[in-house]
């Protein structure tokens, strides 16, 4: 073609096409040979990975179901005890249910993490992946995360042990040091308290160094009364014992008391007063109501028996006599009489008179 590049002839293109065809055929042959040589290995690896996944899923399902059944059995036993006297005094079914659910959730999460983590490592090992660098990197990352989130880890571990040891539960009145009140929610990281004035405290479990549970076991109700030191001790003891016996037999106080009301006797003796103390063992959290009722009954009994309490109105026969009007008048002075020696002694000496 004039003015342009010459067009190659078909005879020239035939060798190039033959070369390209030969290369493609060789590539296909090599690929087929590679697949033929390694398909058994790939199939073996695939079946191994599938077996690992199936076993891990089945094991996780079995473990979770076993834990769920265990938690259900614990809740059933708690409900069976709830209707008895022991259940009403010592066992809180709702508290046990929440505690068992929390423990079950933690155990299920830990079991799932262990099973699935082990299965993942086995799959990577089946794929011929070197796990040493991965484990080393994971260890370094774990240490870094542990230092950064040590407070979170501390709160979580403290919450787990608090729940497992049943240190407190929903409905308990506790003193956690940083705050006190009634427990309304127990979590693995935070405990929620309602204070005496209605405020809600969110306390991290890791910050709780000591716990005073006011709702477990039993409580003591103590009442101290101050009376005149001139009161008859025998009549005083008799009156208090009568109040204690009557109080312990009446409903609903007979259910709230875990023992007899004891008259402990004189707790303090002073010149102007003496203190008598009464004590009783009560259900947890009922000591304040028992104390208020005892004070009420003791005051009524003392008024009926004529026993005077310090701070009360004085008796009619001991009212003070009216004040003497002359008590505010100053006594007569000896200086008022000009002839008295005191008046003469205070007379000024006249000045001497000199002749002019």
mmCIF file of C-alpha atoms in Angstrom:
data_model
loop_
_atom_site.group_PDB
_atom_site.id
_atom_site.type_symbol
_atom_site.label_atom_id
_atom_site.label_comp_id
_atom_site.label_asym_id
_atom_site.label_seq_id
_atom_site.Cartn_x
_atom_site.Cartn_y
_atom_site.Cartn_z
ATOM 1 C CA UNK A 1 0.000 0.000 0.000
ATOM 2 C CA UNK A 2 1.588 3.285 -1.072
ATOM 3 C CA UNK A 3 2.427 5.653 1.809
ATOM 4 C CA UNK A 4 1.703 3.062 4.535
ATOM 5 C CA UNK A 5 3.182 0.032 6.296
ATOM 6 C CA UNK A 6 3.125 -3.203 4.372
ATOM 7 C CA UNK A 7 0.379 -5.706 5.269
ATOM 8 C CA UNK A 8 1.759 -9.082 6.478
ATOM 9 C CA UNK A 9 0.892 -11.952 4.313
ATOM 10 C CA UNK A 10 -1.091 -14.986 5.567
ATOM 11 C CA UNK A 11 1.972 -17.106 5.242
ATOM 12 C CA UNK A 12 3.708 -14.888 7.778
ATOM 13 C CA UNK A 13 0.776 -15.062 10.292
ATOM 14 C CA UNK A 14 0.501 -18.851 10.317
ATOM 15 C CA UNK A 15 3.613 -19.475 12.477
ATOM 16 C CA UNK A 16 2.415 -16.889 15.077
ATOM 17 C CA UNK A 17 -1.026 -18.460 15.343
ATOM 18 C CA UNK A 18 0.483 -21.883 15.708
ATOM 19 C CA UNK A 19 2.739 -20.630 18.535
ATOM 20 C CA UNK A 20 -0.206 -19.052 20.424
ATOM 21 C CA UNK A 21 -2.282 -22.204 20.080
ATOM 22 C CA UNK A 22 0.551 -24.340 21.354
ATOM 23 C CA UNK A 23 1.019 -22.090 24.403
ATOM 24 C CA UNK A 24 -2.688 -22.199 25.272
ATOM 25 C CA UNK A 25 -2.781 -25.944 24.893
ATOM 26 C CA UNK A 26 0.265 -26.249 27.128
ATOM 27 C CA UNK A 27 -1.321 -24.011 29.783
ATOM 28 C CA UNK A 28 -4.510 -26.018 29.769
ATOM 29 C CA UNK A 29 -2.530 -29.209 29.987
ATOM 30 C CA UNK A 30 -0.504 -27.911 32.937
ATOM 31 C CA UNK A 31 -3.655 -26.725 34.751
ATOM 32 C CA UNK A 32 -5.339 -30.046 34.192
ATOM 33 C CA UNK A 33 -2.269 -31.860 35.443
ATOM 34 C CA UNK A 34 -2.103 -29.585 38.549
ATOM 35 C CA UNK A 35 -5.770 -30.178 39.331
ATOM 36 C CA UNK A 36 -5.412 -33.894 38.740
ATOM 37 C CA UNK A 37 -2.435 -34.060 41.064
ATOM 38 C CA UNK A 38 -3.930 -31.934 43.924
ATOM 39 C CA UNK A 39 -7.682 -32.548 43.847
ATOM 40 C CA UNK A 40 -7.378 -35.346 46.341
ATOM 41 C CA UNK A 41 -5.480 -33.061 48.741
ATOM 42 C CA UNK A 42 -8.013 -30.267 48.320
ATOM 43 C CA UNK A 43 -10.879 -32.641 48.861
ATOM 44 C CA UNK A 44 -9.230 -33.993 51.980
ATOM 45 C CA UNK A 45 -8.661 -30.462 53.345
ATOM 46 C CA UNK A 46 -12.221 -29.422 52.517
ATOM 47 C CA UNK A 47 -13.691 -32.469 54.174
ATOM 48 C CA UNK A 48 -11.501 -31.901 57.223
ATOM 49 C CA UNK A 49 -12.609 -28.245 57.498
ATOM 50 C CA UNK A 50 -16.257 -29.253 57.059
ATOM 51 C CA UNK A 51 -15.880 -31.912 59.744
ATOM 52 C CA UNK A 52 -14.295 -29.421 62.128
ATOM 53 C CA UNK A 53 -17.113 -26.913 61.582
ATOM 54 C CA UNK A 54 -19.824 -29.548 62.020
ATOM 55 C CA UNK A 55 -18.267 -30.930 65.201
ATOM 56 C CA UNK A 56 -17.752 -27.444 66.645
ATOM 57 C CA UNK A 57 -21.353 -26.416 65.891
ATOM 58 C CA UNK A 58 -22.739 -29.650 67.345
ATOM 59 C CA UNK A 59 -20.562 -29.416 70.453
ATOM 60 C CA UNK A 60 -21.515 -25.761 71.007
ATOM 61 C CA UNK A 61 -25.205 -26.615 70.669
ATOM 62 C CA UNK A 62 -24.946 -29.531 73.103
ATOM 63 C CA UNK A 63 -23.035 -27.492 75.695
ATOM 64 C CA UNK A 64 -25.453 -24.549 75.501
ATOM 65 C CA UNK A 65 -28.467 -26.839 75.840
ATOM 66 C CA UNK A 66 -26.885 -28.596 78.818
ATOM 67 C CA UNK A 67 -26.205 -25.259 80.525
ATOM 68 C CA UNK A 68 -29.742 -24.048 79.795
ATOM 69 C CA UNK A 69 -31.191 -27.247 81.265
ATOM 70 C CA UNK A 70 -28.997 -26.855 84.350
ATOM 71 C CA UNK A 71 -30.193 -23.269 84.844
ATOM 72 C CA UNK A 72 -33.821 -24.357 84.413
ATOM 73 C CA UNK A 73 -33.332 -27.043 87.048
ATOM 74 C CA UNK A 74 -31.873 -24.493 89.455
ATOM 75 C CA UNK A 75 -34.856 -22.183 88.892
ATOM 76 C CA UNK A 76 -37.283 -25.080 89.447
ATOM 77 C CA UNK A 77 -35.678 -25.931 92.779
ATOM 78 C CA UNK A 78 -35.863 -22.262 93.795
ATOM 79 C CA UNK A 79 -39.580 -22.149 92.967
ATOM 80 C CA UNK A 80 -40.160 -25.334 94.989
ATOM 81 C CA UNK A 81 -38.519 -23.787 98.067
ATOM 82 C CA UNK A 82 -40.326 -20.466 97.658
ATOM 83 C CA UNK A 83 -43.596 -21.742 99.120
ATOM 84 C CA UNK A 84 -42.021 -22.977 102.355
ATOM 85 C CA UNK A 85 -41.106 -21.041 105.485
ATOM 86 C CA UNK A 86 -37.450 -21.296 104.543
ATOM 87 C CA UNK A 87 -38.220 -19.795 101.169
ATOM 88 C CA UNK A 88 -40.002 -16.852 102.752
ATOM 89 C CA UNK A 89 -37.142 -16.077 105.141
ATOM 90 C CA UNK A 90 -33.890 -17.051 103.490
ATOM 91 C CA UNK A 91 -34.423 -17.735 99.799
ATOM 92 C CA UNK A 92 -35.515 -15.208 97.200
ATOM 93 C CA UNK A 93 -36.663 -17.107 94.102
ATOM 94 C CA UNK A 94 -36.391 -14.079 91.839
ATOM 95 C CA UNK A 95 -32.920 -13.383 93.136
ATOM 96 C CA UNK A 96 -31.844 -16.977 92.568
ATOM 97 C CA UNK A 97 -33.338 -16.884 89.083
ATOM 98 C CA UNK A 98 -31.430 -13.745 88.143
ATOM 99 C CA UNK A 99 -28.248 -15.119 89.658
ATOM 100 C CA UNK A 100 -28.566 -18.425 87.781
ATOM 101 C CA UNK A 101 -29.386 -16.650 84.510
ATOM 102 C CA UNK A 102 -26.355 -14.408 84.860
ATOM 103 C CA UNK A 103 -24.071 -17.356 85.608
ATOM 104 C CA UNK A 104 -25.601 -19.315 82.714
ATOM 105 C CA UNK A 105 -25.021 -16.425 80.316
ATOM 106 C CA UNK A 106 -21.383 -16.151 81.352
ATOM 107 C CA UNK A 107 -20.834 -19.907 81.046
ATOM 108 C CA UNK A 108 -22.500 -20.037 77.612
ATOM 109 C CA UNK A 109 -20.384 -17.152 76.358
ATOM 110 C CA UNK A 110 -17.171 -18.718 77.658
ATOM 111 C CA UNK A 111 -18.063 -22.110 76.183
ATOM 112 C CA UNK A 112 -18.886 -20.588 72.779
ATOM 113 C CA UNK A 113 -15.643 -18.608 72.761
ATOM 114 C CA UNK A 114 -13.518 -21.630 73.609
ATOM 115 C CA UNK A 115 -15.217 -23.990 71.141
ATOM 116 C CA UNK A 116 -15.343 -21.556 68.215
ATOM 117 C CA UNK A 117 -11.838 -20.248 68.887
ATOM 118 C CA UNK A 118 -10.414 -23.769 68.940
ATOM 119 C CA UNK A 119 -12.297 -24.630 65.719
ATOM 120 C CA UNK A 120 -10.920 -21.533 63.980
ATOM 121 C CA UNK A 121 -7.353 -22.440 64.928
ATOM 122 C CA UNK A 122 -7.877 -25.999 63.680
ATOM 123 C CA UNK A 123 -9.226 -24.704 60.347
ATOM 124 C CA UNK A 124 -6.171 -22.477 59.912
ATOM 125 C CA UNK A 125 -3.920 -25.404 60.756
ATOM 126 C CA UNK A 126 -5.732 -27.554 58.156
ATOM 127 C CA UNK A 127 -5.041 -24.851 55.536
ATOM 128 C CA UNK A 128 -1.303 -25.163 56.282
ATOM 129 C CA UNK A 129 -1.137 -21.643 57.705
ATOM 130 C CA UNK A 130 1.663 -21.032 60.173
ATOM 131 C CA UNK A 131 -0.020 -20.097 63.457
ATOM 132 C CA UNK A 132 3.116 -18.993 65.304
ATOM 133 C CA UNK A 133 3.155 -15.381 63.981
ATOM 134 C CA UNK A 134 -0.621 -15.148 64.404
ATOM 135 C CA UNK A 135 -0.503 -16.363 68.001
ATOM 136 C CA UNK A 136 2.407 -14.052 68.769
ATOM 137 C CA UNK A 137 0.543 -11.077 67.324
ATOM 138 C CA UNK A 138 -2.603 -12.043 69.201
ATOM 139 C CA UNK A 139 -0.618 -12.294 72.431
ATOM 140 C CA UNK A 140 0.890 -8.826 71.982
ATOM 141 C CA UNK A 141 -2.498 -7.376 71.043
ATOM 142 C CA UNK A 142 -4.077 -9.094 74.052
ATOM 143 C CA UNK A 143 -1.482 -7.612 76.402
ATOM 144 C CA UNK A 144 -2.014 -4.128 74.927
ATOM 145 C CA UNK A 145 -5.792 -4.428 75.159
ATOM 146 C CA UNK A 146 -5.485 -5.799 78.686
ATOM 147 C CA UNK A 147 -3.459 -2.770 79.811
ATOM 148 C CA UNK A 148 -5.859 -0.385 78.099
ATOM 149 C CA UNK A 149 -9.032 -2.027 79.373
ATOM 150 C CA UNK A 150 -7.820 -3.266 82.764
ATOM 151 C CA UNK A 151 -10.614 -1.411 84.571
ATOM 152 C CA UNK A 152 -13.202 -3.072 82.353
ATOM 153 C CA UNK A 153 -11.646 -6.491 82.963
ATOM 154 C CA UNK A 154 -11.529 -5.807 86.705
ATOM 155 C CA UNK A 155 -15.196 -4.796 86.757
ATOM 156 C CA UNK A 156 -16.197 -7.882 84.760
ATOM 157 C CA UNK A 157 -14.263 -10.354 86.905
ATOM 158 C CA UNK A 158 -15.484 -8.722 90.119
ATOM 159 C CA UNK A 159 -19.074 -8.956 88.872
ATOM 160 C CA UNK A 160 -18.677 -12.631 87.999
ATOM 161 C CA UNK A 161 -17.338 -13.507 91.449
ATOM 162 C CA UNK A 162 -19.966 -11.372 93.223
ATOM 163 C CA UNK A 163 -22.740 -13.223 91.404
ATOM 164 C CA UNK A 164 -21.201 -16.665 91.847
ATOM 165 C CA UNK A 165 -20.564 -16.094 95.574
ATOM 166 C CA UNK A 166 -24.039 -14.572 96.041
ATOM 167 C CA UNK A 167 -22.678 -11.599 97.958
ATOM 168 C CA UNK A 168 -25.882 -9.647 97.329
ATOM 169 C CA UNK A 169 -28.919 -9.692 95.074
ATOM 170 C CA UNK A 170 -31.864 -7.658 93.876
ATOM 171 C CA UNK A 171 -33.844 -6.339 96.840
ATOM 172 C CA UNK A 172 -30.944 -6.433 99.314
ATOM 173 C CA UNK A 173 -29.974 -3.297 101.200
ATOM 174 C CA UNK A 174 -26.197 -2.991 101.096
ATOM 175 C CA UNK A 175 -23.428 -0.587 102.039
ATOM 176 C CA UNK A 176 -20.849 -0.682 99.246
ATOM 177 C CA UNK A 177 -18.563 1.976 100.710
ATOM 178 C CA UNK A 178 -18.867 4.422 97.809
ATOM 179 C CA UNK A 179 -22.689 4.280 98.017
ATOM 180 C CA UNK A 180 -25.441 2.563 99.963
ATOM 181 C CA UNK A 181 -29.038 1.684 99.208
ATOM 182 C CA UNK A 182 -31.307 -1.046 97.875
ATOM 183 C CA UNK A 183 -30.010 -3.170 94.998
ATOM 184 C CA UNK A 184 -32.306 -2.845 91.973
ATOM 185 C CA UNK A 185 -30.049 -4.427 89.340
ATOM 186 C CA UNK A 186 -26.930 -6.593 89.398
ATOM 187 C CA UNK A 187 -24.782 -6.616 86.270
ATOM 188 C CA UNK A 188 -21.428 -8.064 85.339
ATOM 189 C CA UNK A 189 -19.897 -4.582 85.145
ATOM 190 C CA UNK A 190 -22.163 -2.231 87.130
ATOM 191 C CA UNK A 191 -24.400 -2.597 90.189
ATOM 192 C CA UNK A 192 -27.403 -0.249 90.372
ATOM 193 C CA UNK A 193 -28.523 0.986 93.806
ATOM 194 C CA UNK A 194 -31.450 3.150 94.910
ATOM 195 C CA UNK A 195 -30.526 5.426 97.798
ATOM 196 C CA UNK A 196 -32.648 6.400 100.784
ATOM 197 C CA UNK A 197 -33.724 9.645 99.078
ATOM 198 C CA UNK A 198 -34.701 7.923 95.819
ATOM 199 C CA UNK A 199 -31.503 8.608 93.908
ATOM 200 C CA UNK A 200 -29.995 5.868 91.738
ATOM 201 C CA UNK A 201 -26.303 5.024 92.101
ATOM 202 C CA UNK A 202 -24.342 3.246 89.377
ATOM 203 C CA UNK A 203 -21.393 1.583 91.088
ATOM 204 C CA UNK A 204 -18.676 -0.191 89.106
ATOM 205 C CA UNK A 205 -18.045 -3.641 90.511
ATOM 206 C CA UNK A 206 -14.296 -3.105 90.439
ATOM 207 C CA UNK A 207 -14.626 -0.107 92.786
ATOM 208 C CA UNK A 208 -16.372 -2.088 95.518
ATOM 209 C CA UNK A 209 -13.705 -3.024 98.064
ATOM 210 C CA UNK A 210 -16.031 -4.161 100.849
ATOM 211 C CA UNK A 211 -19.754 -4.873 101.077
ATOM 212 C CA UNK A 212 -22.049 -4.742 104.086
ATOM 213 C CA UNK A 213 -25.249 -6.675 103.364
ATOM 214 C CA UNK A 214 -28.038 -5.555 105.680
ATOM 215 C CA UNK A 215 -30.583 -8.044 104.309
ATOM 216 C CA UNK A 216 -28.926 -11.408 104.917
ATOM 217 C CA UNK A 217 -29.133 -13.509 108.059
ATOM 218 C CA UNK A 218 -30.804 -11.542 110.858
ATOM 219 C CA UNK A 219 -30.866 -8.045 112.326
ATOM 220 C CA UNK A 220 -30.998 -6.596 115.836
ATOM 221 C CA UNK A 221 -33.548 -4.068 117.043
ATOM 222 C CA UNK A 222 -32.387 -2.090 120.069
ATOM 223 C CA UNK A 223 -34.325 0.505 122.070
ATOM 224 C CA UNK A 224 -32.761 2.618 124.845
ATOM 225 C CA UNK A 225 -34.993 4.593 127.266
ATOM 226 C CA UNK A 226 -33.789 7.219 129.746
ATOM 227 C CA UNK A 227 -35.708 7.529 133.025
ATOM 228 C CA UNK A 228 -35.291 9.271 136.356
ATOM 229 C CA UNK A 229 -32.655 7.685 138.613
ATOM 230 C CA UNK A 230 -35.207 7.567 141.441
ATOM 231 C CA UNK A 231 -37.514 5.108 139.649
ATOM 232 C CA UNK A 232 -38.118 1.686 141.186
ATOM 233 C CA UNK A 233 -36.045 -0.822 139.242
ATOM 234 C CA UNK A 234 -38.325 -3.778 139.977
ATOM 235 C CA UNK A 235 -41.399 -1.941 138.685
ATOM 236 C CA UNK A 236 -39.394 -0.720 135.693
ATOM 237 C CA UNK A 237 -38.323 -4.258 134.754
ATOM 238 C CA UNK A 238 -41.835 -5.615 135.294
ATOM 239 C CA UNK A 239 -43.367 -2.980 133.007
ATOM 240 C CA UNK A 240 -40.814 -3.553 130.242
ATOM 241 C CA UNK A 241 -41.182 -7.349 130.455
ATOM 242 C CA UNK A 242 -44.959 -7.051 130.155
ATOM 243 C CA UNK A 243 -44.564 -4.894 127.043
ATOM 244 C CA UNK A 244 -42.055 -7.372 125.564
ATOM 245 C CA UNK A 245 -44.270 -10.417 126.163
ATOM 246 C CA UNK A 246 -47.367 -8.756 124.707
ATOM 247 C CA UNK A 247 -45.449 -7.451 121.698
ATOM 248 C CA UNK A 248 -43.959 -10.859 120.864
ATOM 249 C CA UNK A 249 -47.383 -12.545 120.789
ATOM 250 C CA UNK A 250 -49.239 -10.106 118.541
ATOM 251 C CA UNK A 251 -49.419 -10.275 114.741
ATOM 252 C CA UNK A 252 -47.599 -9.351 112.529
ATOM 253 C CA UNK A 253 -44.741 -8.806 114.946
ATOM 254 C CA UNK A 254 -44.597 -12.455 115.965
ATOM 255 C CA UNK A 255 -43.558 -13.313 112.378
ATOM 256 C CA UNK A 256 -40.957 -10.569 112.168
ATOM 257 C CA UNK A 257 -39.267 -11.541 115.431
ATOM 258 C CA UNK A 258 -36.732 -14.364 115.393
ATOM 259 C CA UNK A 259 -36.485 -14.558 119.163
ATOM 260 C CA UNK A 260 -37.949 -13.143 122.385
ATOM 261 C CA UNK A 261 -37.722 -9.465 123.241
ATOM 262 C CA UNK A 262 -35.081 -9.271 125.954
ATOM 263 C CA UNK A 263 -34.883 -6.643 128.693
ATOM 264 C CA UNK A 264 -31.118 -6.238 128.936
ATOM 265 C CA UNK A 265 -31.260 -4.039 132.040
ATOM 266 C CA UNK A 266 -29.410 -0.858 132.903
ATOM 267 C CA UNK A 267 -27.083 0.270 130.158
ATOM 268 C CA UNK A 268 -25.930 3.487 131.816
ATOM 269 C CA UNK A 269 -26.364 5.117 135.245
ATOM 270 C CA UNK A 270 -25.746 8.833 135.749
ATOM 271 C CA UNK A 271 -26.554 11.369 138.454
ATOM 272 C CA UNK A 272 -29.513 12.833 136.541
ATOM 273 C CA UNK A 273 -30.711 9.775 134.577
ATOM 274 C CA UNK A 274 -30.363 6.079 133.941
ATOM 275 C CA UNK A 275 -30.719 4.216 130.622
ATOM 276 C CA UNK A 276 -32.607 0.944 130.224
ATOM 277 C CA UNK A 277 -32.049 -1.092 127.040
ATOM 278 C CA UNK A 278 -34.351 -3.566 125.267
ATOM 279 C CA UNK A 279 -33.183 -5.779 122.374
ATOM 280 C CA UNK A 280 -34.748 -8.248 119.917
ATOM 281 C CA UNK A 281 -33.517 -10.360 116.982
ATOM 282 C CA UNK A 282 -35.605 -9.714 113.856
ATOM 283 C CA UNK A 283 -35.887 -10.600 110.201
ATOM 284 C CA UNK A 284 -33.433 -8.775 107.901
ATOM 285 C CA UNK A 285 -34.599 -5.255 107.177
ATOM 286 C CA UNK A 286 -37.381 -5.299 109.810
ATOM 287 C CA UNK A 287 -35.363 -3.955 112.728
ATOM 288 C CA UNK A 288 -36.377 -0.321 112.195
ATOM 289 C CA UNK A 289 -40.107 -1.087 112.170
ATOM 290 C CA UNK A 290 -39.719 -3.204 115.310
ATOM 291 C CA UNK A 291 -37.809 -0.420 117.071
ATOM 292 C CA UNK A 292 -40.468 2.174 116.253
ATOM 293 C CA UNK A 293 -43.289 -0.073 117.493
ATOM 294 C CA UNK A 294 -41.394 -0.913 120.696
ATOM 295 C CA UNK A 295 -40.793 2.768 121.469
ATOM 296 C CA UNK A 296 -44.484 3.465 120.970
ATOM 297 C CA UNK A 297 -45.589 0.685 123.322
ATOM 298 C CA UNK A 298 -42.962 1.456 125.961
ATOM 299 C CA UNK A 299 -44.029 5.120 126.053
ATOM 300 C CA UNK A 300 -47.684 4.148 126.511
ATOM 301 C CA UNK A 301 -46.832 1.621 129.239
ATOM 302 C CA UNK A 302 -44.638 4.100 131.119
ATOM 303 C CA UNK A 303 -47.324 6.766 130.992
ATOM 304 C CA UNK A 304 -49.882 4.287 132.364
ATOM 305 C CA UNK A 305 -47.506 3.156 135.132
ATOM 306 C CA UNK A 306 -46.463 6.687 136.072
ATOM 307 C CA UNK A 307 -42.820 6.134 135.140
ATOM 308 C CA UNK A 308 -41.224 9.385 134.128
ATOM 309 C CA UNK A 309 -38.999 9.601 131.075
ATOM 310 C CA UNK A 310 -36.207 12.129 130.836
ATOM 311 C CA UNK A 311 -37.371 15.083 128.753
ATOM 312 C CA UNK A 312 -41.064 14.652 129.567
ATOM 313 C CA UNK A 313 -43.315 17.010 131.516
ATOM 314 C CA UNK A 314 -42.750 17.015 135.314
ATOM 315 C CA UNK A 315 -45.322 15.377 137.566
ATOM 316 C CA UNK A 316 -47.977 17.508 139.296
ATOM 317 C CA UNK A 317 -46.566 16.874 142.793
ATOM 318 C CA UNK A 318 -43.106 17.895 141.688
ATOM 319 C CA UNK A 319 -43.976 21.203 140.082
ATOM 320 C CA UNK A 320 -41.766 24.037 141.276
ATOM 321 C CA UNK A 321 -43.179 26.499 143.814
ATOM 322 C CA UNK A 322 -43.868 30.026 142.570
ATOM 323 C CA UNK A 323 -40.906 32.330 142.765
ATOM 324 C CA UNK A 324 -40.539 34.665 145.763
ATOM 325 C CA UNK A 325 -41.127 38.281 144.611
ATOM 326 C CA UNK A 326 -38.640 39.536 147.176
ATOM 327 C CA UNK A 327 -35.912 37.372 145.702
ATOM 328 C CA UNK A 328 -35.287 39.971 143.024
ATOM 329 C CA UNK A 329 -35.023 42.832 145.610
ATOM 330 C CA UNK A 330 -31.526 43.690 146.771
ATOM 331 C CA UNK A 331 -30.875 43.490 150.531
ATOM 332 C CA UNK A 332 -30.680 46.840 152.430
ATOM 333 C CA UNK A 333 -27.265 48.483 152.422
ATOM 334 C CA UNK A 334 -25.445 49.536 155.557
ATOM 335 C CA UNK A 335 -24.524 52.780 153.814
ATOM 336 C CA UNK A 336 -28.174 53.813 153.834
ATOM 337 C CA UNK A 337 -27.929 54.631 157.607
ATOM 338 C CA UNK A 338 -25.794 57.785 158.144
ATOM 339 C CA UNK A 339 -25.056 56.737 161.736
ATOM 340 C CA UNK A 340 -23.699 53.319 160.843
ATOM 341 C CA UNK A 341 -19.951 52.781 161.189
ATOM 342 C CA UNK A 342 -19.741 51.965 157.468
ATOM 343 C CA UNK A 343 -21.382 55.260 156.571
ATOM 344 C CA UNK A 344 -19.153 57.208 158.993
ATOM 345 C CA UNK A 345 -16.061 55.527 157.611
ATOM 346 C CA UNK A 346 -16.990 56.578 154.110
ATOM 347 C CA UNK A 347 -17.669 60.216 155.052
ATOM 348 C CA UNK A 348 -15.115 62.409 153.300
ATOM 349 C CA UNK A 349 -12.631 64.287 155.483
ATOM 350 C CA UNK A 350 -13.271 68.044 155.370
ATOM 351 C CA UNK A 351 -10.502 70.232 153.999
ATOM 352 C CA UNK A 352 -8.517 72.194 156.651
ATOM 353 C CA UNK A 353 -9.341 75.884 157.046
ATOM 354 C CA UNK A 354 -6.397 78.347 157.271
ATOM 355 C CA UNK A 355 -6.735 81.927 158.690
ATOM 356 C CA UNK A 356 -6.371 84.742 156.229
#
